[in-house]
Coordinates of C-alpha atoms (C1' of nucleotides) in Angstrom, one line a residue:
Chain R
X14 CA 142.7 108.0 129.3
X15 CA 145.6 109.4 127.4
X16 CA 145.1 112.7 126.6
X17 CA 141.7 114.6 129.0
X18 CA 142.5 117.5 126.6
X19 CA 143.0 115.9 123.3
X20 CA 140.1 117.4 121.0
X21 CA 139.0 113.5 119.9
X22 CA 139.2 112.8 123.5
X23 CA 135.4 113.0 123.9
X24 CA 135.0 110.5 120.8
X25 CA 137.2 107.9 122.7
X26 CA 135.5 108.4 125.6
X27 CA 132.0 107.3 123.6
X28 CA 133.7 104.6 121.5
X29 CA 134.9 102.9 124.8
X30 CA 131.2 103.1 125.6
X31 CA 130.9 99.7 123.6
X32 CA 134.4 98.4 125.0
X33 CA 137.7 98.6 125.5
X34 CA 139.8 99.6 122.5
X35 CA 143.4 98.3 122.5
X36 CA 146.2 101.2 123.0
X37 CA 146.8 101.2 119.0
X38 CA 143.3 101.8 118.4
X39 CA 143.5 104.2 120.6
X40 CA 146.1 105.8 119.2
X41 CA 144.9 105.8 115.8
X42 CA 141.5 107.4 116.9
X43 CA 143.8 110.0 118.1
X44 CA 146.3 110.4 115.3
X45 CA 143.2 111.5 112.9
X46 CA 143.5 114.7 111.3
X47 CA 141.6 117.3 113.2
X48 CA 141.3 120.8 113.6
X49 CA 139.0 122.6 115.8
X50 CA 136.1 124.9 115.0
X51 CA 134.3 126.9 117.2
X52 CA 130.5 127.5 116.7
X53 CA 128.1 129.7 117.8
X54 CA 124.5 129.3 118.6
X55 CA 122.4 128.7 115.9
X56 CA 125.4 127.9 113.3
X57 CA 124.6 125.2 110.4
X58 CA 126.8 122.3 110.3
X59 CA 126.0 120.7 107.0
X60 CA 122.6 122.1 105.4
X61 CA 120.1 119.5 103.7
X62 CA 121.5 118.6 100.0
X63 CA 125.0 119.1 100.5
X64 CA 127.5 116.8 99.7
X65 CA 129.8 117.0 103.0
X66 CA 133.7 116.3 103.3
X67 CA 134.2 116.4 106.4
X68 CA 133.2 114.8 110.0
X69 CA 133.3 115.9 113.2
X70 CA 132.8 115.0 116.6
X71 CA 131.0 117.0 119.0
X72 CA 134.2 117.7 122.0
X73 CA 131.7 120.1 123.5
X74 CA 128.0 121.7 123.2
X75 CA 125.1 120.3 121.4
X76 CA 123.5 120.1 118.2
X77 CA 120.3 119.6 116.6
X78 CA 119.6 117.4 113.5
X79 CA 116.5 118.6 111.6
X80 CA 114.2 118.7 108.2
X81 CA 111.8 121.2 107.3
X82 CA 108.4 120.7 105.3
X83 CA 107.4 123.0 102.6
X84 CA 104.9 124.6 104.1
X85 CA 107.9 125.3 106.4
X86 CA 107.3 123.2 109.4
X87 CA 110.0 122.3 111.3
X88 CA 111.2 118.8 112.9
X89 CA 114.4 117.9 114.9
X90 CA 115.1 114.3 114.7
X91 CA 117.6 114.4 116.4
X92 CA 120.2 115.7 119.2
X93 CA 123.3 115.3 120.0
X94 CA 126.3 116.0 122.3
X95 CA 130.1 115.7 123.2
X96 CA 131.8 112.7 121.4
X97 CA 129.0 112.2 119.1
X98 CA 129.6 112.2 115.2
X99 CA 128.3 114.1 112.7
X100 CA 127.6 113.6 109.5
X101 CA 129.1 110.0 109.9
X102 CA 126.2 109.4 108.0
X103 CA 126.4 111.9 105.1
X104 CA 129.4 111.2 104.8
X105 CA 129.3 107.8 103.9
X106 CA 125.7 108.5 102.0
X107 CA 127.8 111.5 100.1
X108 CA 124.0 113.5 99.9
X109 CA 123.1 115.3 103.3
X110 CA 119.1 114.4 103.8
X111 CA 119.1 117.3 106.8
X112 CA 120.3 120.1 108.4
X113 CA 122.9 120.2 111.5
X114 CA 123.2 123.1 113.5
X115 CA 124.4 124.2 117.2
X116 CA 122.2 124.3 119.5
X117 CA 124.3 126.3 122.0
X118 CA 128.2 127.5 121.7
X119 CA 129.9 124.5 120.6
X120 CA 133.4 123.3 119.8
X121 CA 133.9 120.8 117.2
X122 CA 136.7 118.4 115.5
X123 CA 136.6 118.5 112.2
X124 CA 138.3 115.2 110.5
X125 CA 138.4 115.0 106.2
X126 CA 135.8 112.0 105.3
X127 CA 138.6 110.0 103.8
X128 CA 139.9 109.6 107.4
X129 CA 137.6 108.3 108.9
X130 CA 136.3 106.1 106.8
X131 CA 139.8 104.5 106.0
X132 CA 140.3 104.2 110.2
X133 CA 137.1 102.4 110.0
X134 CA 138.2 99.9 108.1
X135 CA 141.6 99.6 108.8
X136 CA 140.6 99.1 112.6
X137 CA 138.0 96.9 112.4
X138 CA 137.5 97.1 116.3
X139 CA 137.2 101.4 116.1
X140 CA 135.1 100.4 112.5
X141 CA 132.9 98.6 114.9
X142 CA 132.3 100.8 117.4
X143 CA 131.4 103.9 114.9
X144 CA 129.3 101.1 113.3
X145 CA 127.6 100.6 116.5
X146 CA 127.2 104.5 117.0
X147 CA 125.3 104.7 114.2
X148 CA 123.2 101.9 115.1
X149 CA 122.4 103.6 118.8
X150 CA 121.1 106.5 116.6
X151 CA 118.9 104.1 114.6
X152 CA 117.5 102.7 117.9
X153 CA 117.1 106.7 119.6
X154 CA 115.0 107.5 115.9
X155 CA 113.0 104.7 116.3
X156 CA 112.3 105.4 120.0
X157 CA 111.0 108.7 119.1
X158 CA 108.5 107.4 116.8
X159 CA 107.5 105.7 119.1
X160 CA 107.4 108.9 121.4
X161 CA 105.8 111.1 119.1
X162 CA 103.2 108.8 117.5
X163 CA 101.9 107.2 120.1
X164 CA 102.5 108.9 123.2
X165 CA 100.7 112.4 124.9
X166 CA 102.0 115.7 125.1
X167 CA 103.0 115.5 129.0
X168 CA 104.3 111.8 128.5
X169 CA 106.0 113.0 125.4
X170 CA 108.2 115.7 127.1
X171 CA 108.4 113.6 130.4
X172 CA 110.2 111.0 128.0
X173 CA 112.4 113.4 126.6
X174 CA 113.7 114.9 129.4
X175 CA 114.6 111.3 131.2
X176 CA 116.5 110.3 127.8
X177 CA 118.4 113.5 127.8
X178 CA 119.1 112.9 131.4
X179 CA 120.3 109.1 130.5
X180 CA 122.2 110.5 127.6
X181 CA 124.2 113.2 129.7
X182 CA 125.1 111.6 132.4
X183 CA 126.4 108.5 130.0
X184 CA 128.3 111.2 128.0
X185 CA 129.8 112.4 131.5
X186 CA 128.5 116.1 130.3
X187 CA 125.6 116.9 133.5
X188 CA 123.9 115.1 135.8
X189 CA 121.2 112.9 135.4
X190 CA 118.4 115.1 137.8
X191 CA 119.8 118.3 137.1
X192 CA 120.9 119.9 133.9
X193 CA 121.1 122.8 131.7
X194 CA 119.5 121.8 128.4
X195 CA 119.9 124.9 126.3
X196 CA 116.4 125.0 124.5
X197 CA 113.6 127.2 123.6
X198 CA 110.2 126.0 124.0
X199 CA 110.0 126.5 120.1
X200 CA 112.6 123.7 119.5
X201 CA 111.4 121.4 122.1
X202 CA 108.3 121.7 120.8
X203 CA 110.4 121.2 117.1
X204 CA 111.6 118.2 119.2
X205 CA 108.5 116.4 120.0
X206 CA 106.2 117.3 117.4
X207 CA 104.0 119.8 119.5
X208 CA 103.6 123.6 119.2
X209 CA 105.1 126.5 121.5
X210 CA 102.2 127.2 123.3
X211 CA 101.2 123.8 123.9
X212 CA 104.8 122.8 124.8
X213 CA 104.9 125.8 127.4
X214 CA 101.5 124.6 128.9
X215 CA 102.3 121.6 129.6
X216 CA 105.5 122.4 130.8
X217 CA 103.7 124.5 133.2
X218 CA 101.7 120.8 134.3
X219 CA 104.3 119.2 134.8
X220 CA 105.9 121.5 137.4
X221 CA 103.1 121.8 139.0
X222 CA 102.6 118.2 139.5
X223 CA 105.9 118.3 140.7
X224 CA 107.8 116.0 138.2
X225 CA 110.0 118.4 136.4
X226 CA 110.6 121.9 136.5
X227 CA 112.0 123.7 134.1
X228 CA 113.1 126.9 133.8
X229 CA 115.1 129.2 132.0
X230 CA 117.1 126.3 130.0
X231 CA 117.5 124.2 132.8
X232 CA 115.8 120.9 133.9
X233 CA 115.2 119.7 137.4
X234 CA 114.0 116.8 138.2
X235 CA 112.5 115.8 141.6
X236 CA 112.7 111.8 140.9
X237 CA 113.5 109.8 138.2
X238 CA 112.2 107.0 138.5
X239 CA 108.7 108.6 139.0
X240 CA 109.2 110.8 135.6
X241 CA 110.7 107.3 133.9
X242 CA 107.5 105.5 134.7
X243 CA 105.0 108.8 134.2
X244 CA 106.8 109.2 130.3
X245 CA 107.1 105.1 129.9
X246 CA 110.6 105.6 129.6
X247 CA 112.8 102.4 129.7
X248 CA 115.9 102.9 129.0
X249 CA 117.1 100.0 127.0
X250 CA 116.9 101.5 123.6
X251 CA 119.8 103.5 124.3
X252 CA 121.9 100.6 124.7
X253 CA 124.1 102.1 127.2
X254 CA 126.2 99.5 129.3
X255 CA 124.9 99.4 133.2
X256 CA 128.0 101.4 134.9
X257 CA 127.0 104.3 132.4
X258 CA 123.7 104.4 133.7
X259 CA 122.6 107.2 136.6
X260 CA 121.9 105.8 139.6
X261 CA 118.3 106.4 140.2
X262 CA 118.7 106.8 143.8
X263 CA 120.4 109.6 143.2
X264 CA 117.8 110.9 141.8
X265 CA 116.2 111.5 145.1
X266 CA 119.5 114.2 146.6
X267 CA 120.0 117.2 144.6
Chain U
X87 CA 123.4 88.0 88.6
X88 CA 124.9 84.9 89.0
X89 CA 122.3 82.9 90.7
X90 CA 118.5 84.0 90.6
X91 CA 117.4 81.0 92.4
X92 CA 120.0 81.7 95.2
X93 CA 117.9 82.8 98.3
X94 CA 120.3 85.5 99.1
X95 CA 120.2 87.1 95.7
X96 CA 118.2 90.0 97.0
X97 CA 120.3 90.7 99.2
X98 CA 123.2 91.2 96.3
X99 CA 120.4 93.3 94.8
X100 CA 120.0 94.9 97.7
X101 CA 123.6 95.5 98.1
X102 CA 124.2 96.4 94.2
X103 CA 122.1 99.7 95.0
X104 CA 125.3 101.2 96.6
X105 CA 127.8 100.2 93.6
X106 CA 129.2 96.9 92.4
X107 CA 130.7 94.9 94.1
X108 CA 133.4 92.3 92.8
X109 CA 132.7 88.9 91.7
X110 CA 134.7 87.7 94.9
X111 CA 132.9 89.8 97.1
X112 CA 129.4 88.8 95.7
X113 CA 130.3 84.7 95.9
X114 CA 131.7 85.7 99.4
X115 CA 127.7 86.8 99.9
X116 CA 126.1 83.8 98.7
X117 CA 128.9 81.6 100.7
X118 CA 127.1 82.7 103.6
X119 CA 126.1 79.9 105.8
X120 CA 122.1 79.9 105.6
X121 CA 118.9 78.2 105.7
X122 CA 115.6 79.2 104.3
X123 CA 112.3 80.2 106.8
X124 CA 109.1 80.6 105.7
X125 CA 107.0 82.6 108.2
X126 CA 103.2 82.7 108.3
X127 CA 101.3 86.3 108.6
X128 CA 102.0 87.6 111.9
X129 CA 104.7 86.1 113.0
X130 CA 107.5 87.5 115.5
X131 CA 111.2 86.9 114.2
X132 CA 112.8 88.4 116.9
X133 CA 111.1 89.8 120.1
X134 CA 112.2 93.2 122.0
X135 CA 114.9 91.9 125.4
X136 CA 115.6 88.8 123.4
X137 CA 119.4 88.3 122.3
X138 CA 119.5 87.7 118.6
X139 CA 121.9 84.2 117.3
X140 CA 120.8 85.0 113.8
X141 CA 120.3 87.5 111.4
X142 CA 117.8 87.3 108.6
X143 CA 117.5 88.5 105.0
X144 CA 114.2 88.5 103.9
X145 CA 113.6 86.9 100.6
X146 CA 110.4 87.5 99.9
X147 CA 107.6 89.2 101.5
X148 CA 107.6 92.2 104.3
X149 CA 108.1 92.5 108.0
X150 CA 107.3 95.3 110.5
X151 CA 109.0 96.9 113.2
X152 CA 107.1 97.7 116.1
X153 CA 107.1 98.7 119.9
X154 CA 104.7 98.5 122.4
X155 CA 103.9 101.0 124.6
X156 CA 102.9 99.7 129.0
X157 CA 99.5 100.9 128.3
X158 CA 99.4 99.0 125.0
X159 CA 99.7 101.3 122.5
X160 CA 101.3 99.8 119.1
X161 CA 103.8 102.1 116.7
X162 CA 105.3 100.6 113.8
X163 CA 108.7 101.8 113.4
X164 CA 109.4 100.7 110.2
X165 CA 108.6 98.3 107.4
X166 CA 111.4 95.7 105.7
X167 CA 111.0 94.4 102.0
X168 CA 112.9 91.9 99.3
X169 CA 116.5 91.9 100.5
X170 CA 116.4 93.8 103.8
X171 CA 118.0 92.6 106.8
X172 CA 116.6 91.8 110.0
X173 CA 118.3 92.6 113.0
X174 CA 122.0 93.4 111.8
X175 CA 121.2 96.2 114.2
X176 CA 119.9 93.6 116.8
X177 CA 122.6 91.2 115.9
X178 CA 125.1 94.0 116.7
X179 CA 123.9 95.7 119.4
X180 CA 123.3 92.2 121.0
X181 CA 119.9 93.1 122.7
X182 CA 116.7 93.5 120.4
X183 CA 115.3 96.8 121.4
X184 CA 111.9 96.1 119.2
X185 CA 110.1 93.1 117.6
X186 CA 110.5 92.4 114.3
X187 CA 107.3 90.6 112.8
X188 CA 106.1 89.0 109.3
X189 CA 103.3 91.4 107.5
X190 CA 102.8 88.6 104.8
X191 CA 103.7 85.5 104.4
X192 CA 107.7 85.5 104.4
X193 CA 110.7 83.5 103.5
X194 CA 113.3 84.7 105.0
X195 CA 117.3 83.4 104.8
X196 CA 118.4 82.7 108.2
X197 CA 122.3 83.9 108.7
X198 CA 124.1 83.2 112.0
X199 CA 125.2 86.7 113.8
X200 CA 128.9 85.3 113.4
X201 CA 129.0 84.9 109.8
X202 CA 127.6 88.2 108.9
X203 CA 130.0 90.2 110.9
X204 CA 132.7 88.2 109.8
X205 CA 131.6 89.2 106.3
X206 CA 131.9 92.4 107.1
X207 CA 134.8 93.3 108.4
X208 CA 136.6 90.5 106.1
X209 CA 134.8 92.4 102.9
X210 CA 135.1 95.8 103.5
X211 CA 133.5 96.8 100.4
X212 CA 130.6 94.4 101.8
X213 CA 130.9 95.8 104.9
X214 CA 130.5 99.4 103.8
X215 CA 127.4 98.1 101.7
X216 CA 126.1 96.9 105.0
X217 CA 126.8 99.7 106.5
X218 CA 124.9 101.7 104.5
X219 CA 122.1 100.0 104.5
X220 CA 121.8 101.1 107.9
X221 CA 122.8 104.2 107.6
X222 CA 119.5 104.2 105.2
X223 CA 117.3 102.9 107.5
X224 CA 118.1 105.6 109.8
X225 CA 117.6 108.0 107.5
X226 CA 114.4 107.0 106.5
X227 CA 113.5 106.9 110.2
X228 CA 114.4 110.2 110.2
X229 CA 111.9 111.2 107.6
X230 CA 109.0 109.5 109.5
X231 CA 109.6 111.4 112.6
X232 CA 109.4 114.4 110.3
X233 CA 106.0 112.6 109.0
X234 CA 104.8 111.8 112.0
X235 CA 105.7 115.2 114.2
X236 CA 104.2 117.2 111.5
X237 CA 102.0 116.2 108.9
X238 CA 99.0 116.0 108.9
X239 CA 96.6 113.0 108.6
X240 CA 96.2 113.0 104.7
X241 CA 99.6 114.2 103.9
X242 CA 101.5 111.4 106.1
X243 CA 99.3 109.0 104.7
X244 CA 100.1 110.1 101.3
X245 CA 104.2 110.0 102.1
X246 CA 103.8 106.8 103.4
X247 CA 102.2 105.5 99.9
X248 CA 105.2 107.2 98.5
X249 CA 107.4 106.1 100.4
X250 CA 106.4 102.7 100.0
X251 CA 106.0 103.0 96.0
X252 CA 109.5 104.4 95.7
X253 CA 110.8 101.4 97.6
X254 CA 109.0 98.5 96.3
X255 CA 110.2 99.6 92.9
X256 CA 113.6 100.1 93.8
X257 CA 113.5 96.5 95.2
X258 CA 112.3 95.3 92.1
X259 CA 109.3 94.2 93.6
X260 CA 106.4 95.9 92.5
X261 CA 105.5 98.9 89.9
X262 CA 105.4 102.5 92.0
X263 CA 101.8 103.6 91.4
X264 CA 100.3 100.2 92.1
X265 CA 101.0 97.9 94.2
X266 CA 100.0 95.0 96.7
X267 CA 100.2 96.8 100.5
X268 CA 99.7 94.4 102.9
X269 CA 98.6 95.9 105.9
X270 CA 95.1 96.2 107.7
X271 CA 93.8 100.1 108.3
X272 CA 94.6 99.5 111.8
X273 CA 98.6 98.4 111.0
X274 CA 98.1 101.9 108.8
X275 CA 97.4 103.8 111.6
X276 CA 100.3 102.0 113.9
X277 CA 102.8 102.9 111.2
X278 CA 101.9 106.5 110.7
X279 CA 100.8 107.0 114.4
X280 CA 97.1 108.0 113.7
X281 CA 94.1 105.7 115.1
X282 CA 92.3 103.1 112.8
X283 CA 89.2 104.6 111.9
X284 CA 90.8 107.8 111.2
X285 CA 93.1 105.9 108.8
X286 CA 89.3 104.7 107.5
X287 CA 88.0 108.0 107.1
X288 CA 91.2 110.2 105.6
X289 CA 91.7 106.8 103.0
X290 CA 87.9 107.1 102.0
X291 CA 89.2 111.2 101.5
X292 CA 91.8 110.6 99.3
X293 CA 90.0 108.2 97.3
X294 CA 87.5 110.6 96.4
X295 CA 90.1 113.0 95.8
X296 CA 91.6 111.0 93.2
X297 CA 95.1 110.8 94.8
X298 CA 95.3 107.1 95.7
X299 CA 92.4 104.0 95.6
X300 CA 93.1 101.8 98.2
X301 CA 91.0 98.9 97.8
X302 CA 91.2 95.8 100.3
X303 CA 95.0 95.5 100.5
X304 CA 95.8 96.7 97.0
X305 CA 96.8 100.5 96.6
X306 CA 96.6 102.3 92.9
X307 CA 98.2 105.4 92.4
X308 CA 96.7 107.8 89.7
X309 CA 99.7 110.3 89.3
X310 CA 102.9 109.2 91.6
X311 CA 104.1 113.0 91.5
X312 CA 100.4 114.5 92.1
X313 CA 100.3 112.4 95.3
X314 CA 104.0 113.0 96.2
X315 CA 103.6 116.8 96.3
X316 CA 100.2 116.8 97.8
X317 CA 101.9 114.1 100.9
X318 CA 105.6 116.9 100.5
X319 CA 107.2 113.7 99.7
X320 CA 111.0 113.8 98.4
X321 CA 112.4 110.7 97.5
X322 CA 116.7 112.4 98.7
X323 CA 116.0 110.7 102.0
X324 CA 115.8 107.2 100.5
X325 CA 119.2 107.3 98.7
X326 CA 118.4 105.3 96.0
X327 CA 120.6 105.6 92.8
X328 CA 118.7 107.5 90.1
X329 CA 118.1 104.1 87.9
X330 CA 116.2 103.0 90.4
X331 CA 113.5 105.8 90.7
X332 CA 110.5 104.9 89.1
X333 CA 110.3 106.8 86.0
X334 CA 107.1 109.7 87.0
X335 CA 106.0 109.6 83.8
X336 CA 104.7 106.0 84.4
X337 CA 102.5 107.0 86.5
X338 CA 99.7 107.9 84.0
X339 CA 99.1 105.2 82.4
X340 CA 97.4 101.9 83.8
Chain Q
dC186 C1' 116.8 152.0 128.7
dG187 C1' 115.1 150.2 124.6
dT188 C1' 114.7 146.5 121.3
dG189 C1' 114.1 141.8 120.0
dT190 C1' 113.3 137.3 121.7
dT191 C1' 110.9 134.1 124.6
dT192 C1' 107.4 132.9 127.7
dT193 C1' 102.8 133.2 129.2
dT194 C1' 97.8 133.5 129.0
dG195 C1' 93.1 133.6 127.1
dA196 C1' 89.5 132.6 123.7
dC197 C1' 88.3 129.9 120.1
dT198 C1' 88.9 126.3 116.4
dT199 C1' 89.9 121.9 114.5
dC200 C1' 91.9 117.7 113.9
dA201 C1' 91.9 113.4 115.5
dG202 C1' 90.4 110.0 119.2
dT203 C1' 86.7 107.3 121.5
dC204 C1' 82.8 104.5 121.9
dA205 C1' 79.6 101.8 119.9
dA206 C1' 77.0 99.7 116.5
dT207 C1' 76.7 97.9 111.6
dT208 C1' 78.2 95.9 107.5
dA209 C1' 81.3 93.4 104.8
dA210 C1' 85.0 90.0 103.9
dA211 C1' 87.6 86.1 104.8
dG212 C1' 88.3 81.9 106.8
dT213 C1' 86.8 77.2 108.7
dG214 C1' 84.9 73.0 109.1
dG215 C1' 81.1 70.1 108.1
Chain O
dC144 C1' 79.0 74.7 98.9
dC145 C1' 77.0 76.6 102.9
dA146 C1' 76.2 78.0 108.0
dC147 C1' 79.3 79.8 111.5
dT148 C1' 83.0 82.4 113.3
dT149 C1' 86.4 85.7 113.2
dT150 C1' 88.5 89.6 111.5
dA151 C1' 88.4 93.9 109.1
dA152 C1' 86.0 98.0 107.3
dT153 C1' 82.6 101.5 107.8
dT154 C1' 79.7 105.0 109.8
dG155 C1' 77.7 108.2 113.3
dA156 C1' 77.6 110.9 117.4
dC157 C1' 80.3 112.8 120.7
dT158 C1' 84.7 114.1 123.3
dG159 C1' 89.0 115.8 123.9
dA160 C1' 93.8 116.9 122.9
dA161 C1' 96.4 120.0 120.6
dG162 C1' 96.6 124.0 117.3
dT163 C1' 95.7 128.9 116.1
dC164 C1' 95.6 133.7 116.7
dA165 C1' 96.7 137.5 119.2
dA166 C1' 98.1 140.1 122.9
dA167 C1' 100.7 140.9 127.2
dA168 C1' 104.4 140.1 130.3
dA169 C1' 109.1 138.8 131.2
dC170 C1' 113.7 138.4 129.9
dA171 C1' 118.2 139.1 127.6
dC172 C1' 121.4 142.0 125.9
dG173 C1' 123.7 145.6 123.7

DNA sequence: CGTGTTTTTGACTTCAGTCAATTAAAGTGG
DNA sequence: CCACTTTAATTGACTGAAGTCAAAAACACG
């Protein structure tokens, strides 16, 4: 890799997820006009409605995509983390149909829309990937339907945590047994289409039956495998090629 | 439109909802190599593991996505119509991460993988209409997680009657407040993550609340904007230009 | 230290699921 | 066109998962 501290470093990094890019891809990813903003917790990206002008990649942090009812309910549909584009979508759909905000401290690159969307079809191999990034995110939305329409609270959660756990470790940003997932019980519950209290209750079962334990905002879990199969996890819906994936074995160390 | 007759001409439709396209680009659509399908009710077009060859556009009639949970459990992830494609995410990400299956009886245009994506990235205004349409899939996978996390029974029934109304119209396929739905109660219940006789019960509710008659497979709407605020449904998240919203007022009558 | 968030717990409610049986519709083949 | 089979819809009685309300305890942070 060219440049480890290049802001648009972690978006190469995901691109070459889905293959090797030639050096003047590469370099064009690079060359896009950037500048760096600095978020704090809790900061809206783009709110629901807006008609965005700019993209940007996640180089570090997390955030949360989510829609609220009128009543004012609350759902995150989705979450993401370093080299992962924002707004790719409302960008190219010019009307923003949710809300993006930080979950934690974050750093983003923020690129003009034109950009982008002229590298994407001036490279057709960087066009593509992005193309394929938005499909990954198509395939993680229709996994959590599944998740949260057909599956149980503990399963639910048990699920989430392994595809956070797959995600990170593909993204190179934690380990895959181990993390720090920077959460309240309120969002996770936001997450998976529970309540606090129940979230925090079953959270509570599923330490004690010794699968995960979490606490504070950080995850551990005991084996993988054995939370994978408890929360029917199967990672294949995230499409990640098989050197990005954690080595369940490892699961088993700490 | 050119060619009526032509079995990808809902897919131009399909494709006109995002802007005109140029008479080259639109014969460079209907170049397409492709042969027609016609699918019985219930059959699979592509099956989750399997490695796609072909895409499909469907010409008439609908198809589900669905997943299967180890223990059995069914959810519908989403529902295709007149001019949808079939597994351009499949096609792309190379393996099918869901099954794709008729709801009707369905003809469908069968499109090698190659052609498509050489269409794509040969077109780019083609390409970006493509692209868009998934980008709009995702988005309205969004809104069903938001349906399913946290709505309840009556009102995600009553968004998913919306939902489907807004489409069908927008497809040119059917008038918004009634229309041919053909599902079973229990395919109800898979798509909005509830079981089938509470789909029975709440549908029997809203029938004798005057929101929506659903009769056999056939679903009449009394007032499209009554039912739409009592399921929170707002059409934003289906980008459709405003031409082709059905016009409310419609709804009345009939 | 004190204030505001988050987590935790208990008691109670309710929405939706389960099981099982009945009725109604839709095919099917003679 | 009618018995026969299959599939779908409907209903009742009961169970159970998750939600609600409210208060207390534990943190986090200035």
């Amino acid at each position: 890799m060219r440049s480890p501290s290049h802001p648009l470093a972690p978006l190469l990094w995901r691109l070459s997820l889905h293959g090797e890019h030639s050096a003047a891809d590469e370099e064009a990813v690079l060359a896009l006009p950037t500048h760096v903003r600095n978020l704090e917790r809790g900061q809206y990206v783009v709110q629901e409605g807006e008609k965005p002008t700019h993209s940007c990649v996640i180089v570090a942090g997390f955030a949360i995509r989510h829609k609220t009812g009128e009543d004012g309910a609350r759902q995150i549909v989705s979450i993401n983390m370093a080299g992962g584009m924002i707004d790719l979508q409302n960008s190219l759909l010019s009307i923003a149909d949710h809300n993006v905000e930080s979950l934690s401290r974050m750093k983003a690159a923020v690129i003009p829309r034109e950009a982008i969307i002229e590298l994407a079809f001036n490279r057709p191999a960087v066009g593509k990937a992005l193309w394929l990034e938005t499909l990954i995110e198509g395939s993680i939305a229709r996994e959590w339907i599944m998740n949260i329409g057909r599956r149980h609270a503990p399963q639910r959660l048990a699920h989430f945590f392994c595809e956070f756990a797959y995600r990170l470790h593909a993204v190179g940003a934690g380990s895959a047994c181990s993390y720090e997932l920077p959460m309240t019980q309120a969002q996770l519950a936001d997450a998976v289409g529970l309540t606090g209290v129940h979230v925090n209750r079953v959270l509570k079962a599923l330490g004690e039956a010794g699968l995960v334990k979490s606490f504070r905002r950080s995850v551990v879990i005991r084996n993988l495998l054995a939370l994978a199969a408890y929360g029917d996890f199967r990672p294949m819906y995230l499409h990640l090629p098989s050197h990005a994936l954690p080595a369940p074995w490892d699961a088993g160390r700490n």
